[in-house]
Backbone as numpy.savetxt, mean C-alpha at the origin, in Angstrom:
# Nx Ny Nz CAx CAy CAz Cx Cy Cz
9.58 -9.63 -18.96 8.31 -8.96 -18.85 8.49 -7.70 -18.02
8.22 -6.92 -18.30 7.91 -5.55 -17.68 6.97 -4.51 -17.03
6.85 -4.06 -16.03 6.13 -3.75 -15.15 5.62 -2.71 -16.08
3.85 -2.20 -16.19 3.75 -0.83 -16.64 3.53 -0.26 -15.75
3.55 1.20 -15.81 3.08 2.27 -14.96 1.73 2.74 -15.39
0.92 3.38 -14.17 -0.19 3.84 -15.47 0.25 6.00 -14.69
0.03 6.50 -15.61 0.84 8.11 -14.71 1.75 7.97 -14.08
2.80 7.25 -14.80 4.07 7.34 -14.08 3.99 6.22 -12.38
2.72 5.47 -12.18 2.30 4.80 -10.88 2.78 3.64 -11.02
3.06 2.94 -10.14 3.24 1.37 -10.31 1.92 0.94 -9.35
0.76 1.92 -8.35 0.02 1.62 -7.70 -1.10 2.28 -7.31
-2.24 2.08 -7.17 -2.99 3.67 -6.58 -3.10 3.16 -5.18
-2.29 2.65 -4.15 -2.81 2.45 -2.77 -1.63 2.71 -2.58
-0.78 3.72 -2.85 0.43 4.01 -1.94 -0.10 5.37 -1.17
-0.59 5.60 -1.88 -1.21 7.53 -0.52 -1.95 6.79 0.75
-2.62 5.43 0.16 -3.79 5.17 1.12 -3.06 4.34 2.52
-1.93 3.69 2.14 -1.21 2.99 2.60 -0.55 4.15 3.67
0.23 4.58 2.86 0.56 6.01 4.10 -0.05 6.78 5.03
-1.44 7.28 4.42 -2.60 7.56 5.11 -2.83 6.40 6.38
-3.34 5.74 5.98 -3.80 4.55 7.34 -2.71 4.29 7.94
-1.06 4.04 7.31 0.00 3.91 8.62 -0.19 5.37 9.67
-0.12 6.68 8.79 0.05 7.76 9.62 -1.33 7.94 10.48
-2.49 7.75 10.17 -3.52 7.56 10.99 -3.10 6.58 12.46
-2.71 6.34 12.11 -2.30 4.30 13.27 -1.47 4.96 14.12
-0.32 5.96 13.68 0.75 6.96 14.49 1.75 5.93 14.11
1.85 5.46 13.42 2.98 3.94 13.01 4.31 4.11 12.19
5.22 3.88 12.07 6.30 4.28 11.60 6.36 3.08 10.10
7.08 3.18 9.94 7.34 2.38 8.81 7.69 1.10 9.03
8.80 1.30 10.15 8.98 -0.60 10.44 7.92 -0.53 11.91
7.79 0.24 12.19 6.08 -0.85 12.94 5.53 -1.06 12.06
4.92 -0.65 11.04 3.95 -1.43 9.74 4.58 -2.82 9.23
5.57 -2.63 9.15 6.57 -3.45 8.46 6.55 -4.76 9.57
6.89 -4.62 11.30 6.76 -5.27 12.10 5.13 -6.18 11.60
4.44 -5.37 12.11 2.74 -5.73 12.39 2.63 -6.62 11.13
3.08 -6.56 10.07 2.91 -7.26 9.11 3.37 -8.47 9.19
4.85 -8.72 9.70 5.32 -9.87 9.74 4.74 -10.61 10.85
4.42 -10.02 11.95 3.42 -11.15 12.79 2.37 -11.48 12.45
1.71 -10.64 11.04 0.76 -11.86 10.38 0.97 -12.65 9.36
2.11 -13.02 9.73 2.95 -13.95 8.38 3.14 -13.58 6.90
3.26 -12.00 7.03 3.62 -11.91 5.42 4.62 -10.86 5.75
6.62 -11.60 5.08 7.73 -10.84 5.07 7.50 -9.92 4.43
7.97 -8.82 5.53 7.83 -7.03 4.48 9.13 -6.29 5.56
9.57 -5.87 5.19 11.14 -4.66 5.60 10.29 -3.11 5.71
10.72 -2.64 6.38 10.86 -0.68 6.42 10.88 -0.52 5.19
11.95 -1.20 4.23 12.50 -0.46 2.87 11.12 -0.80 1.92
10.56 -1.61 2.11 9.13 -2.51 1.48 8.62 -1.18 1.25
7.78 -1.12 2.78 7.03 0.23 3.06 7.05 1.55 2.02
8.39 2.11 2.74 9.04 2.92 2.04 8.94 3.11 0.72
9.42 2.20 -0.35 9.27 1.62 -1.56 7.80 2.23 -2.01
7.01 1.22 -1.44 5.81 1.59 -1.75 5.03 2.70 -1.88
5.49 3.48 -0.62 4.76 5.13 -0.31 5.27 5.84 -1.39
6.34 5.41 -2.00 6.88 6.81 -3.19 6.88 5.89 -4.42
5.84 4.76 -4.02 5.45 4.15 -5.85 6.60 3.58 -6.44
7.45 3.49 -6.18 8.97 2.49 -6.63 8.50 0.77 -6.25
7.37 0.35 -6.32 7.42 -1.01 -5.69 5.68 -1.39 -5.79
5.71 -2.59 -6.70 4.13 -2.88 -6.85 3.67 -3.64 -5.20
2.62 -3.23 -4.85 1.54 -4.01 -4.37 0.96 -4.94 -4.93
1.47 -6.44 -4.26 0.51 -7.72 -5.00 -0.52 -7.79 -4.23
-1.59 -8.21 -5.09 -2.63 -9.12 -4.64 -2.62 -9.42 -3.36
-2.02 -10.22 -3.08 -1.79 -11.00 -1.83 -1.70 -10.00 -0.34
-0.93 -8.75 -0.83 -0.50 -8.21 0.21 -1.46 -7.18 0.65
-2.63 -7.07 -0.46 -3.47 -5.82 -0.51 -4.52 -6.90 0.77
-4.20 -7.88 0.96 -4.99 -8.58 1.95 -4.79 -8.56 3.41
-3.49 -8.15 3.61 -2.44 -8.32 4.69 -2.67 -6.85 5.33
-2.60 -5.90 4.10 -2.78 -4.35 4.31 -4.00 -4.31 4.84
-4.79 -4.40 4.30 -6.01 -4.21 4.82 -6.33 -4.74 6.31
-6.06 -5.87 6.53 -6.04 -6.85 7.89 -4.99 -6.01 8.99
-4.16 -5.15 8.94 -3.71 -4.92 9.52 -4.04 -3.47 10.17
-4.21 -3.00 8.63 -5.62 -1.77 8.91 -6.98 -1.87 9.66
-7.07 -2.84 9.67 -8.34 -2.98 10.00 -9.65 -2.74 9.61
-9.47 -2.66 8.25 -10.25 -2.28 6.93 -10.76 -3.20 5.74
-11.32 -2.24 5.00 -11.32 -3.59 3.69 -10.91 -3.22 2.29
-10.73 -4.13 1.93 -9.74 -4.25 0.47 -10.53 -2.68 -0.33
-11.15 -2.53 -0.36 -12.37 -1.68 -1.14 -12.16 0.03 -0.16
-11.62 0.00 0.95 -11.39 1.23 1.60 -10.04 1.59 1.37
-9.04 0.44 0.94 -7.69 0.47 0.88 -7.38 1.11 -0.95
-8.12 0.39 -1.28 -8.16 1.14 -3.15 -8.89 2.30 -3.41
-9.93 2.37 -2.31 -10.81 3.67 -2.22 -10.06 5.26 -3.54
-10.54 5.31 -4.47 -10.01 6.40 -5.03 -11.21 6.43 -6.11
-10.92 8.00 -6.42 -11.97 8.67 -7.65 -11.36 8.17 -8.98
-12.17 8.10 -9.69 -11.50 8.29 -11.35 -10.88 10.17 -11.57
-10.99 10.86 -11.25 -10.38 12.11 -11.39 -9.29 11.68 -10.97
-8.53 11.32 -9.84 -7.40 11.35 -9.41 -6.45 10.46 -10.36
-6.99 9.55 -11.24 -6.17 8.68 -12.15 -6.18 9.45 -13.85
-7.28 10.65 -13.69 -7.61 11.71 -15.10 -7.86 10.65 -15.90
-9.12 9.89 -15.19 -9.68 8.69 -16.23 -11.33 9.72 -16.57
-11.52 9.82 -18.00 -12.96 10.47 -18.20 -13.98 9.10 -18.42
């Protein structure tokens, strides 16, 4: 089975993800840290991965993100339909 892309994306919460680490002043493995002390394994390279769209966001983790953000699932997906050139 094979992953699709939709515009070349595997995600639309990788800008947002970056955004709220760089808001936080957080590096990649502090995100990566902060994550694993709430019990969900994630690496620097995770992170990383993610910010340049090489690496899906599950479910699961869009829960973890958010919790660590200090946000909610709905601020973390936060995006327009223009930005996906959905009419």
């Amino acid at each position: 089975m094979s992953i699709r892309k939709v515009h070349g994306k595997f995600n639309i919460v990788s800008k947002n993800i970056r955004k709220y680490r760089l808001q936080n002043n957080w590096s990649q493995e502090k995100l990566a840290l902060k994550l694993n002390l709430l019990g969900l394994p994630f690496t620097k390279n995770d992170i990383q991965r993610i910010e340049v769209n090489r690496r899906i966001v599950r479910d699961f983790e869009l829960i973890f993100l958010a919790e660590v953000f200090d946000i909610s699932i709905s601020e973390l997906l936060s995006i327009t339909t223009s930005k996906l050139n959905i009419t």
